Each structure stands twice: as structure tokens, then as C-alpha cells.
Short mmCIF file of C-alpha atoms in Angstrom, two decimals:
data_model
loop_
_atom_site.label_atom_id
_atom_site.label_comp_id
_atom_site.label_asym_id
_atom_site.label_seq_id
_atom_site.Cartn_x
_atom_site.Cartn_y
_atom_site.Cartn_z
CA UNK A 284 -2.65 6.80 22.67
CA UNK A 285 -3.94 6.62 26.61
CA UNK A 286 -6.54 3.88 25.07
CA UNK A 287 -3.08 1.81 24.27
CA UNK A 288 -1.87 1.62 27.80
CA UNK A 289 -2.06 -1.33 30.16
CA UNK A 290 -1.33 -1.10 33.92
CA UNK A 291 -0.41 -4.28 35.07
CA UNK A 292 -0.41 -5.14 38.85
CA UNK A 293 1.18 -8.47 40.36
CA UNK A 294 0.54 -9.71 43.72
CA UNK A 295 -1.09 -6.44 45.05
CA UNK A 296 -1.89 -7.24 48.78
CA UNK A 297 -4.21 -4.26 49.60
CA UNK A 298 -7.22 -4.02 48.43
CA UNK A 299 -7.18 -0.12 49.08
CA UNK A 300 -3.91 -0.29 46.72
CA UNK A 301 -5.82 -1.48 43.75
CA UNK A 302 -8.83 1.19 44.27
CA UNK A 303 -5.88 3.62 44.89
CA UNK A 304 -4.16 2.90 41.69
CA UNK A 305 -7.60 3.11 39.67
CA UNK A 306 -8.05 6.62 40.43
CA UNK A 307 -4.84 7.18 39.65
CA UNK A 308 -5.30 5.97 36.56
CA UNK A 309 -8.80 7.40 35.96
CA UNK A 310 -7.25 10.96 36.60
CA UNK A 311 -4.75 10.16 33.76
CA UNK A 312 -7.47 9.52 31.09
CA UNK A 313 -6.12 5.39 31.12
CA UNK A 314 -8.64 2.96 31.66
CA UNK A 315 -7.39 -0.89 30.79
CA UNK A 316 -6.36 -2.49 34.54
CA UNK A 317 -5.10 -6.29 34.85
CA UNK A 318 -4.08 -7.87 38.15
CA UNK A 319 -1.97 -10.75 38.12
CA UNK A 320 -2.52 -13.67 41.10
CA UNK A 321 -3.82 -10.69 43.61
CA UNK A 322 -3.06 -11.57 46.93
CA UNK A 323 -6.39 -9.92 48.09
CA UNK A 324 -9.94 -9.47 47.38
CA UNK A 325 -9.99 -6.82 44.44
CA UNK A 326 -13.50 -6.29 44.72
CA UNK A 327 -13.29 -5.57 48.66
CA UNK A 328 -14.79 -2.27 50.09
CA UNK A 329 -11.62 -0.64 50.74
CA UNK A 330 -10.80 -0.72 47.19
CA UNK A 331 -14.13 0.88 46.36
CA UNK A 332 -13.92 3.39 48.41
CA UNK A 333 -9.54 4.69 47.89
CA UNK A 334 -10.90 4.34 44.11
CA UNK A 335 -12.42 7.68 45.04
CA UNK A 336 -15.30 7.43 41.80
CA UNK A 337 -13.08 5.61 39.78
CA UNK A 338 -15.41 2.18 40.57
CA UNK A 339 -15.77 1.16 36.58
CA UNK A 340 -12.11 0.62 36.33
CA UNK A 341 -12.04 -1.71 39.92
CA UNK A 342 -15.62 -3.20 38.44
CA UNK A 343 -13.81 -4.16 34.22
CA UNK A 344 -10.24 -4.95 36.03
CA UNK A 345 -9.38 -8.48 34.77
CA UNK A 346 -7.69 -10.94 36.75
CA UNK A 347 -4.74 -13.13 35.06
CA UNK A 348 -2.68 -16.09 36.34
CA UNK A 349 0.07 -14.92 34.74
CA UNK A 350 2.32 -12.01 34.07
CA UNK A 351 2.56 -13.50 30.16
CA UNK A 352 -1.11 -14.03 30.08
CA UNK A 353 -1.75 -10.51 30.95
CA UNK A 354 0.66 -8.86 28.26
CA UNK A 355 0.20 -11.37 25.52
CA UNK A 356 -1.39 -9.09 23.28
CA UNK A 357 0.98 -6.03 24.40
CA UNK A 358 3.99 -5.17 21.67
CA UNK A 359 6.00 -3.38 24.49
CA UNK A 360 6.07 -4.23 28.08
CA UNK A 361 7.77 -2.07 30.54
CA UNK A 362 8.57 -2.63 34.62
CA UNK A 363 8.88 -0.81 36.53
CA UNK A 364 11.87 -1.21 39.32
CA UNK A 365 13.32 0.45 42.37
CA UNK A 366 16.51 -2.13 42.54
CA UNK A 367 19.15 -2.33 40.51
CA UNK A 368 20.03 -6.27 39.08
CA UNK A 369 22.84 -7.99 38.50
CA UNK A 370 22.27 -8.09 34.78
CA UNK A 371 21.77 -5.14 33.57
CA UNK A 372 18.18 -4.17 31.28
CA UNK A 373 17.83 -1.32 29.25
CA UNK A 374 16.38 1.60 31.85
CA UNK A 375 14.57 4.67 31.29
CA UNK A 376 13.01 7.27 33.21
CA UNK A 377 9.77 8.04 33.40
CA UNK A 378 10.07 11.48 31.00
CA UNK A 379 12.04 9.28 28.19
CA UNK A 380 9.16 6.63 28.58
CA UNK A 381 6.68 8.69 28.00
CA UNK A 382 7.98 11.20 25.24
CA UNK A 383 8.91 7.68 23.28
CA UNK A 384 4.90 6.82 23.60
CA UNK A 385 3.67 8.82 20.45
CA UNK A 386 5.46 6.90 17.79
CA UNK A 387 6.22 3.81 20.20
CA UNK A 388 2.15 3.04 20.16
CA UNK A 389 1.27 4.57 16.33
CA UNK A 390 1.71 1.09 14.67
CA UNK A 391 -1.95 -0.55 14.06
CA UNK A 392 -2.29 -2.77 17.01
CA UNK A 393 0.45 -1.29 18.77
CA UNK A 394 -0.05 -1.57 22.88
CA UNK A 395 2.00 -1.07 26.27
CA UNK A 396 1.60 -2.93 29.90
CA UNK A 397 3.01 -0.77 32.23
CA UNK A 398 4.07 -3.32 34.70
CA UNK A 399 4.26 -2.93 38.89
CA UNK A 400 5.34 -5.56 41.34
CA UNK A 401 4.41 -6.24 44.94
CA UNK A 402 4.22 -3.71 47.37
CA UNK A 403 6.57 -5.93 49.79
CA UNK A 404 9.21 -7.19 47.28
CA UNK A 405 8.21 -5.90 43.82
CA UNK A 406 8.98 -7.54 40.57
CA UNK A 407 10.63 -10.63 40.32
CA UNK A 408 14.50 -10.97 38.17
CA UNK A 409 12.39 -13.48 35.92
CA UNK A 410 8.94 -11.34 35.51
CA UNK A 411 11.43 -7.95 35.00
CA UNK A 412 13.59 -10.45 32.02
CA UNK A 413 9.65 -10.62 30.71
CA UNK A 414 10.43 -6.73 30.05
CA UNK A 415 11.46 -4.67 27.11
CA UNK A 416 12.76 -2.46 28.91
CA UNK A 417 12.65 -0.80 33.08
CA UNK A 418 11.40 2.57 34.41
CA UNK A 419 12.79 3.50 37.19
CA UNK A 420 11.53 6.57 38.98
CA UNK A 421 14.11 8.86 40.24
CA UNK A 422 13.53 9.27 43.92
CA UNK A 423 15.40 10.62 46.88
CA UNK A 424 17.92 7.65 47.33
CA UNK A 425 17.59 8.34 50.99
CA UNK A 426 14.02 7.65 51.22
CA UNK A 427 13.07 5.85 48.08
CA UNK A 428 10.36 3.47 49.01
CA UNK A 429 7.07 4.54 46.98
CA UNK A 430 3.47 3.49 47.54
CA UNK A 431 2.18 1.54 44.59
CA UNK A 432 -0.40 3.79 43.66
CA UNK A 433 2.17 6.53 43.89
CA UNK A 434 3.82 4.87 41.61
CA UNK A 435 1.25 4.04 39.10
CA UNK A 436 0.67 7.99 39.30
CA UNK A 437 3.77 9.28 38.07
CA UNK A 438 4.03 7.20 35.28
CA UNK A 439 0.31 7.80 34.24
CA UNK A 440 0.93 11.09 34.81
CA UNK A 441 4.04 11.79 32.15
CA UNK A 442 2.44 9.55 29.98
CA UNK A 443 -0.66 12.14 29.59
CA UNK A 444 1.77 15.01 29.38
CA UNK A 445 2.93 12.93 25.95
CA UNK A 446 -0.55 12.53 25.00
CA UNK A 447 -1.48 16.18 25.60
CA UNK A 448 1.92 17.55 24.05
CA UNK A 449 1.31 15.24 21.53
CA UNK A 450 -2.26 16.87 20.85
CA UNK A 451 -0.78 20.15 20.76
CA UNK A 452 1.69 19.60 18.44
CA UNK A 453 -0.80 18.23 15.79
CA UNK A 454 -3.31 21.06 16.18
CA UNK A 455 -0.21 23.65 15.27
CA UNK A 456 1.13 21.70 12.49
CA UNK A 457 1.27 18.78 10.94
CA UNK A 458 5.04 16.97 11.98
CA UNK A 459 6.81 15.99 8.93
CA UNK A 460 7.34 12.39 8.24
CA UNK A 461 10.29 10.55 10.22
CA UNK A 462 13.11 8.92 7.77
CA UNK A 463 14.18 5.22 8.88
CA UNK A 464 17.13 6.29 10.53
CA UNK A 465 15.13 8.03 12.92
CA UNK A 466 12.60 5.44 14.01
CA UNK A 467 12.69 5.78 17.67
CA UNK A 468 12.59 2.26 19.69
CA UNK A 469 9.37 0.49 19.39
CA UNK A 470 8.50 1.39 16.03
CA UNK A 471 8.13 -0.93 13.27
CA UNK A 472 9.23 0.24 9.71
CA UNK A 473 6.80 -2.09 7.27
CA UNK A 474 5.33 -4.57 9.93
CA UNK A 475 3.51 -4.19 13.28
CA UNK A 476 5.59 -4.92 15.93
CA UNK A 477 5.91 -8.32 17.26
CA UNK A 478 3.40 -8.98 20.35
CA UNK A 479 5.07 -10.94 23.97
CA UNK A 480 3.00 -13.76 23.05
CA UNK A 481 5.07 -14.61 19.63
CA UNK A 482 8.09 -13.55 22.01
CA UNK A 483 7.86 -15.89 24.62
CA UNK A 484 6.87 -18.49 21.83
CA UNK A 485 10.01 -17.64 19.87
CA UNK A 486 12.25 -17.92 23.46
CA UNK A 487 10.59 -20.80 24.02
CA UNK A 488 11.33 -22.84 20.58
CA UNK A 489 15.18 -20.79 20.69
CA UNK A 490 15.82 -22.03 23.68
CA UNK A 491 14.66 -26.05 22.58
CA UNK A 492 16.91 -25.74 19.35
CA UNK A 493 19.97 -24.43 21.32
CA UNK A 494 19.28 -27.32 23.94
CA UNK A 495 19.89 -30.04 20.99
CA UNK A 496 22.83 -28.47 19.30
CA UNK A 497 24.29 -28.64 22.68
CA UNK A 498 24.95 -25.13 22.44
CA UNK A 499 22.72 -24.38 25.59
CA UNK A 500 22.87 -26.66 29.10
CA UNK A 501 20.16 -26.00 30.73
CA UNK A 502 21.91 -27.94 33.96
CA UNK A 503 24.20 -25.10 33.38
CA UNK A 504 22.36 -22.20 31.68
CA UNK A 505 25.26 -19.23 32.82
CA UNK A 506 22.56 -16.50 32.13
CA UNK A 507 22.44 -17.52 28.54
CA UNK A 508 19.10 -17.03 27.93
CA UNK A 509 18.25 -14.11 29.95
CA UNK A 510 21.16 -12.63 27.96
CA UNK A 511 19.46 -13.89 24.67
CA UNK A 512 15.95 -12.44 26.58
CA UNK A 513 17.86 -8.74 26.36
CA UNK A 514 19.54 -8.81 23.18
CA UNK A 515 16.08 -9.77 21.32
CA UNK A 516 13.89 -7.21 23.44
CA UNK A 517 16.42 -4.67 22.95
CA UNK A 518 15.84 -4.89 19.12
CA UNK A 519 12.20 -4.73 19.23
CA UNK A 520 11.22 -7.41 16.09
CA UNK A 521 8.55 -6.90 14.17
CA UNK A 522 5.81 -9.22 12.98
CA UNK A 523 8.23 -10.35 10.07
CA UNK A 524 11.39 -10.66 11.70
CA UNK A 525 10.16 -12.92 14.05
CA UNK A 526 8.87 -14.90 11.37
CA UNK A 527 12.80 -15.56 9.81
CA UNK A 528 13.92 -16.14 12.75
CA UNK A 529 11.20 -18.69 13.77
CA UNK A 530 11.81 -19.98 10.25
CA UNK A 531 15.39 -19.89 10.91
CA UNK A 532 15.05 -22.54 13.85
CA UNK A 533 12.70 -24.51 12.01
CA UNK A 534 15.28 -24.89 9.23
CA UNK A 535 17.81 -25.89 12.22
CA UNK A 536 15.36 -28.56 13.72
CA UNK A 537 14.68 -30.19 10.38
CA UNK A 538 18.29 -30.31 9.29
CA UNK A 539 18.57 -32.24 13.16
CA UNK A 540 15.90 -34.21 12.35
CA UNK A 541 17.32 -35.22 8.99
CA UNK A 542 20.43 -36.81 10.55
CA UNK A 543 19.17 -38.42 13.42
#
């Protein structure tokens, strides 16, 4: 399960921050690290030496211009954020996260970016709509402001507690199977789970087909498609419901065609 976990890191400024959340990571058991558009050296000394050991995962980190470059292959993308927004995302703590992890990740080619914004201004409204869902760690309100590496430790931390309760549980006895009704979110019934790559692709043509049945301005978008952006991450498709709804708009845009 740990080998199915992403962090992702956007804009990090420090150097010592990136070394700092390696270790952090390393102590966890996780070991994949991306860095989106760094705003510093990652290989600098000071990262070397707050990675305290943990130099393989600073050394294999790989850099991305992108957020959606750096998830692409990832079936459920989580960021995390401190601030509230004006349109609301579906949040979870850090516990709930993790305890969801076991059957979230068991689908073949099932994977998770843990996602973490700048240390100055965090994640963007348009990187965090990029987001199945939001962690949000439960600090003291009157002195909330974390470290990143801090951050990257709590979450790595609860998800090994999954992973280790997780072990436990399957050394005592083997869990009986779970009926449909209780699929937990990010599990896929008969297909793998759609990856953010066929997302963004599917947002992309949904948002072209809405454009030319005039159902969508995008001079005046009103939040329509960040709105669309929840509802469809909220549901979690799988491989084959994204391809009938794909097939869906394709039937649209030929019928448009067809007329014109």
C-alpha cells in the first residue's frame, strides 16, 4: 500500500523543506517524491543534509511542470489545505484518509498523490479543483500555520498506521469479502478506477461540448465547471464509466456536426 503513495510538492522554496519532507517520508516507509516548478535548487546542500539519511529519495525525486503532469497516472489525488474556499470540496481528516487507504489503493493500478502547496500561500483554488478530495489537518485554530515537512509527516504518518493495522488485521484473519453497497470511496466494483489523466481529458472535451450547445459561456462560466469538477470527482468513475460518458459527448458532437 505505502509503495502506492505519491507526495507531491508545488513551489517548495527551501531547499531544507524538500530534504525535510524526504525524511519524513523515509520514516513512513513511502518513497515516490515529485516536485512541481520548485522555486529552489532541490539538489542544494541544505536539502541533503535536513534529509537526515534519507538522500535516495532527494537523489530519484522527479521534477514536473505541472501539477497534472505529476498525478497523471494517480486514480486519487488528495490536497491538502489549511483555508477554507468559497466552494466547498469534499474534506477529510487525516485519520478518515488514511483508514479509507486499504481498499481505496487495492484496485490493480490503483495510486494516490498526496498533494502540498507552497509554504507562503499553499495550494492554489484551481490546483485544489484538480483534487478528489482535501485533508485538512486539525490544528489549534489559534496557531495553525504548519511547516511543510510537518505537514507531510502527519499524513505519512496515519497513513502507515493504515498500512500496519492493515497488516495486523490480515495476519489474525482473513476479512470477509465487502458486498457492493459497502464499497468505500475510491473503489472500483468491475473496473480500475479512472486515472487524472482520462479526467482532465474528459473535463476538457465536457467542457468543449457544453461550449457549443451554448449550455456553458465561458465569458461567463458562474463556477460551472468547477461545480461539474466536484460532482465527477466526488463519484470516483471508473475506467468504464468514463468511457460512456466520453462516448456520450462524442455522440453529442457528431449529432452537432450532423446539422451544421
Amino acid at each position: 500500500m505505502l509503495d502506492r503513495i505519491r507526495i507531491v510538492l508545488i513551489g517548495t522554496s527551501h531547499p531544507g523543506n524538500i530534504g525535510a519532507a524526504a525524511r519524513a517520508m523515509r520514516n513512513m516507509g513511502l518513497e515516490d517524491l515529485a516536485l512541481v516548478t520548485p522555486r529552489c535548487d532541490p539538489w542544494d546542500q541544505e536539502a541533503y543534509s535536513r534529509a537526515s539519511g534519507a538522500n535516495t529519495l532527494v537523489d530519484a525525486a522527479r521534477q514536473f511542470d505541472a501539477l497534472e503532469a505529476a498525478v497523471a497516472d494517480c486514480t486519487l489525488v488528495v490536497g491538502a489545505s489549511a483555508r477554507s474556499r468559497h466552494l466547498p470540496w469534499p474534506m477529510v481528516s487525516p485519520r478518515a484518509l488514511a483508514e479509507s487507504l486499504p481498499q481505496a489503493l487495492a484496485p490493480d493500478g490503483a495510486r494516490l498523490a498526496l498533494v502540498f502547496g507552497r509554504e507562503d500561500t499553499g495550494l492554489t483554488n484551481a490546483e485544489l479543483q484538480r483534487c478528489h478530495q482535501h485533508v485538512h489537518i486539525p490544528t489549534n485554530p489559534d496557531f495553525s500555520s504548519l511547516n511543510l515537512a510537518a505537514a507531510v509527516q502527519v499524513l505519512a504518518y496515519e497513513c502507515r498506521q493504515a498500512y500496519l493495522a492493515t497488516e495486523e488485521a490480515t495476519e489474525e484473519a482473513a476479512a470477509p469479502p465487502a458486498s457492493e453497497t459497502d464499497q468505500p470511496f475510491g473503489v472500483a466494483w468491475d473496473n480500475p478506477p479512472a486515472t487524472h489523466a482520462d479526467l482532465e481529458r474528459f473535463f476538457v472535451h465536457l467542457e468543449r461540448t457544453l461550449t457549443a450547445i451554448e449550455f456553458h459561456d465561458p465569458d461567463n462560466p458562474r463556477q460551472l465547471m468547477a461545480r461539474l469538477r466536484r460532482l465527477f470527482l466526488r463519484a470516483h468513475l471508473d475506467s468504464m464509466e468514463m468511457n460512456i460518458l466520453r462516448g456520450i459527448l462524442g455522440s453529442i458532437d457528431k449529432r452537432l456536426r450532423d446539422r451544421s
